[in-house]
Short mmCIF file of C-alpha atoms in Angstrom, two decimals:
data_model
loop_
_atom_site.label_atom_id
_atom_site.label_comp_id
_atom_site.label_asym_id
_atom_site.label_seq_id
_atom_site.Cartn_x
_atom_site.Cartn_y
_atom_site.Cartn_z
CA MET A 1 80.33 -249.57 118.98
CA ASP A 2 80.74 -245.94 120.24
CA HIS A 3 83.07 -243.16 119.38
CA ASP A 4 85.85 -243.99 121.86
CA GLU A 5 85.85 -247.61 121.25
CA ALA A 6 86.12 -247.30 117.46
CA ARG A 7 89.05 -244.66 118.30
CA THR A 8 90.78 -246.83 120.45
CA ARG A 9 90.59 -249.82 117.62
CA ILE A 10 91.64 -247.62 114.83
CA LEU A 11 94.72 -246.66 117.28
CA ASP A 12 95.50 -249.97 117.87
CA ALA A 13 95.69 -251.22 114.45
CA ALA A 14 97.52 -248.04 113.40
CA GLU A 15 100.26 -248.44 115.88
CA ARG A 16 100.76 -252.13 114.80
CA LEU A 17 100.73 -251.72 111.06
CA PHE A 18 102.41 -248.22 111.22
CA TYR A 19 105.24 -249.61 113.23
CA GLU A 20 105.61 -253.12 111.43
CA ARG A 21 105.58 -251.46 107.70
CA GLY A 22 105.88 -247.85 107.93
CA ILE A 23 103.18 -245.01 107.41
CA GLN A 24 103.07 -244.48 103.75
CA SER A 25 102.60 -248.37 102.94
CA VAL A 26 99.57 -248.54 105.21
CA GLY A 27 96.24 -247.40 103.54
CA MET A 28 93.18 -246.27 105.22
CA ASP A 29 91.23 -248.92 103.92
CA GLU A 30 93.54 -251.47 105.30
CA LEU A 31 93.34 -249.71 108.59
CA ARG A 32 89.62 -250.09 108.53
CA THR A 33 89.70 -253.74 107.81
CA ALA A 34 92.28 -254.29 110.46
CA ALA A 35 90.32 -252.23 113.06
CA GLY A 36 86.77 -253.74 112.37
CA VAL A 37 85.12 -250.51 111.75
CA SER A 38 83.50 -248.69 108.97
CA LEU A 39 85.41 -246.23 106.54
CA LYS A 40 82.88 -243.73 107.63
CA ARG A 41 83.57 -244.30 111.45
CA LEU A 42 87.24 -244.15 110.52
CA TYR A 43 86.79 -240.87 108.86
CA GLN A 44 84.73 -239.64 111.78
CA CYS A 45 87.29 -240.30 114.25
CA PHE A 46 90.34 -239.12 112.22
CA PRO A 47 89.23 -236.87 109.27
CA ALA A 48 92.59 -237.24 107.54
CA LYS A 49 95.40 -239.85 107.44
CA HIS A 50 97.90 -237.03 109.02
CA ASP A 51 95.35 -236.88 111.92
CA LEU A 52 95.72 -240.40 112.62
CA VAL A 53 99.38 -240.12 112.29
CA GLU A 54 99.52 -237.45 114.93
CA ALA A 55 97.49 -239.54 117.22
CA TYR A 56 99.50 -242.74 116.81
CA LEU A 57 102.69 -240.95 117.67
CA ARG A 58 101.23 -238.94 120.66
CA ARG A 59 99.97 -242.18 122.12
CA ARG A 60 103.26 -244.02 121.26
CA ASP A 61 105.24 -241.53 123.01
CA THR A 62 102.98 -241.65 126.08
CA ARG A 63 103.46 -245.37 126.17
CA TRP A 64 107.02 -245.68 125.74
CA ARG A 65 108.10 -243.18 128.33
CA THR A 66 105.60 -244.41 130.67
CA ALA A 67 107.03 -248.14 130.33
CA LEU A 68 110.48 -246.82 130.58
CA ALA A 69 109.84 -244.69 133.73
CA GLU A 70 107.63 -247.46 135.47
CA TYR A 71 110.60 -250.28 134.58
CA VAL A 72 113.13 -247.68 136.43
CA ASP A 73 111.06 -247.04 139.25
CA ALA A 74 110.74 -250.79 139.89
CA HIS A 75 114.36 -252.01 138.98
CA ALA A 76 116.70 -249.42 140.29
CA ASP A 77 117.69 -249.42 143.83
CA GLY A 78 119.10 -245.89 144.23
CA PRO A 79 119.94 -242.87 142.08
CA ALA A 80 123.11 -244.34 140.76
CA ALA A 81 121.29 -247.30 139.33
CA ARG A 82 118.58 -245.40 137.83
CA PRO A 83 120.45 -244.03 134.50
CA LEU A 84 121.67 -247.77 133.88
CA ALA A 85 118.29 -249.26 134.20
CA VAL A 86 117.24 -247.48 131.23
CA PHE A 87 119.77 -249.42 129.17
CA ASP A 88 118.60 -252.89 130.80
CA TRP A 89 114.98 -251.88 129.80
CA LEU A 90 116.23 -251.15 126.30
CA GLY A 91 117.71 -254.59 126.28
CA ASP A 92 114.26 -256.26 127.04
CA TRP A 93 112.56 -253.98 124.52
CA PHE A 94 115.02 -255.01 121.71
CA ALA A 95 114.36 -258.74 122.55
CA GLU A 96 110.52 -258.11 121.84
CA ASP A 97 109.01 -259.74 118.87
CA GLY A 98 108.46 -257.14 116.41
CA PHE A 99 111.10 -254.64 117.38
CA ARG A 100 111.71 -252.26 114.80
CA GLY A 101 113.57 -249.43 116.05
CA CYS A 102 112.31 -245.82 117.29
CA ALA A 103 108.94 -245.27 115.90
CA PHE A 104 109.79 -241.46 115.91
CA LEU A 105 113.05 -241.65 113.95
CA ASN A 106 111.14 -243.94 111.68
CA ALA A 107 108.39 -241.54 111.02
CA TYR A 108 110.65 -238.62 110.49
CA GLY A 109 112.86 -240.88 107.93
CA GLU A 110 109.40 -241.45 106.09
CA LEU A 111 107.46 -238.02 106.43
CA GLY A 112 109.72 -235.40 108.10
CA ALA A 113 110.69 -233.58 104.68
CA THR A 114 107.17 -233.19 103.82
CA SER A 115 105.58 -233.04 107.27
CA ASP A 116 106.42 -230.14 109.85
CA ARG A 117 103.86 -232.11 112.34
CA VAL A 118 105.81 -235.21 112.36
CA GLY A 119 109.03 -233.64 112.59
CA CYS A 120 107.96 -231.56 115.45
CA LEU A 121 106.56 -234.88 117.29
CA ALA A 122 109.65 -236.58 116.71
CA ARG A 123 111.47 -233.65 118.40
CA GLU A 124 109.34 -233.48 121.39
CA HIS A 125 109.45 -237.12 122.03
CA LYS A 126 113.42 -236.95 121.64
CA GLU A 127 113.33 -233.79 124.21
CA ALA A 128 111.12 -235.50 126.67
CA LEU A 129 113.46 -238.34 126.68
CA LEU A 130 116.16 -236.09 127.33
CA GLY A 131 114.51 -234.35 129.87
CA TYR A 132 113.76 -237.58 131.67
CA VAL A 133 117.22 -238.69 131.62
CA ALA A 134 118.71 -235.24 132.64
CA GLY A 135 116.20 -235.76 135.67
CA LEU A 136 118.08 -238.68 136.85
CA VAL A 137 121.41 -237.56 136.27
CA ARG A 138 120.57 -234.54 138.31
CA ALA A 139 120.31 -236.60 141.23
CA LEU A 140 123.83 -237.71 141.10
CA PRO A 141 127.17 -235.98 142.37
CA VAL A 142 128.42 -235.43 138.70
CA ALA A 143 130.06 -232.35 136.97
CA GLU A 144 128.19 -230.95 133.96
CA PRO A 145 124.88 -233.09 134.30
CA GLU A 146 123.18 -231.45 131.54
CA LEU A 147 126.05 -232.53 129.25
CA LEU A 148 126.11 -236.19 130.79
CA ALA A 149 122.41 -236.64 129.89
CA ARG A 150 122.87 -235.55 126.25
CA GLN A 151 125.82 -238.09 126.17
CA LEU A 152 123.19 -240.84 127.74
CA VAL A 153 120.81 -240.03 125.18
CA LEU A 154 123.18 -240.19 122.22
CA LEU A 155 123.89 -243.71 123.60
CA ILE A 156 120.34 -244.70 123.84
CA ASP A 157 119.83 -243.62 120.34
CA GLY A 158 122.67 -245.22 119.04
CA ALA A 159 121.71 -248.58 120.83
CA ILE A 160 118.09 -248.27 119.53
CA ALA A 161 119.69 -247.81 115.71
CA GLY A 162 122.21 -250.50 116.25
CA ALA A 163 119.72 -252.96 117.36
CA ALA A 164 117.24 -252.20 114.72
CA LEU A 165 119.02 -251.89 111.91
CA MET A 166 122.31 -254.20 112.63
CA GLY A 167 120.24 -256.65 114.55
CA GLU A 168 122.90 -256.21 117.27
CA PRO A 169 121.34 -258.16 120.35
CA SER A 170 124.10 -256.75 122.68
CA ALA A 171 123.67 -253.11 121.72
CA ALA A 172 121.85 -252.15 125.07
CA ARG A 173 124.46 -253.98 127.11
CA GLN A 174 127.53 -252.31 125.10
CA ALA A 175 125.80 -248.80 125.51
CA ARG A 176 125.24 -249.63 129.02
CA THR A 177 128.88 -250.33 129.76
CA ALA A 178 129.72 -246.97 128.15
CA ALA A 179 127.13 -245.20 130.04
CA ALA A 180 128.52 -246.50 132.94
CA ALA A 181 132.16 -245.22 132.18
CA LEU A 182 130.73 -241.77 131.30
CA MET A 183 128.76 -241.73 134.66
CA GLU A 184 132.17 -242.59 136.64
CA ALA A 185 134.21 -239.94 134.51
CA ALA A 186 131.79 -237.56 135.65
CA GLY A 187 131.60 -238.51 138.98
CA SER A 188 135.32 -238.26 139.23
CA ALA A 189 135.32 -234.67 137.89
CA ALA A 190 132.73 -233.57 140.28
CA ALA A 191 134.77 -234.72 143.20
CA SER A 192 137.91 -232.92 142.01
CA GLY A 193 136.12 -229.98 141.18
CA VAL A 194 136.60 -230.09 137.27
CA GLY A 195 133.54 -228.39 135.52
CA ARG A 196 132.34 -226.56 138.55
CA ASN A 197 134.21 -223.12 137.66
CA GLY A 198 135.29 -223.78 134.30
CA GLY A 199 138.54 -225.70 135.58
#
């Protein structure tokens, strides 16, 4: 097994175990066993656990945001449908076996007080999500698109938390309804000129 294959197997095991059970409860020896690599190879790939945690979060961010964008591209039939498709994707994600909420908020809850890097990676993920949603919203004729994007991201995070903590299967649908109302209000404000010149 070469270095790249070992690294991939370790990251696959880390993503599954860290997301299922939390980062602090999973030791390096358990990761080694789950990945099917030697402890020496594990430490060659990731000299310390924090290196593995950072790599796990970075890969999770890329995969999560790519899956979201691909879904929106495939399922939205126009600019107005694209922000709402985000919530449709969330509903599918919430229904998956093993859904445990936002990996970044989970990691921040565990390690944010002691790891600046985990806090930074969690913030980068949320900022990237905001940037993506803002890009969708800017394509719409709405007042204050940046404010609307922030409101939609709050709905996204609230739906994720509700689905994970409360086992609320309809959280995505409820958030979608609220998002549609916000978008309609922002569109009406734009049509009437409210918000363009502080009116």
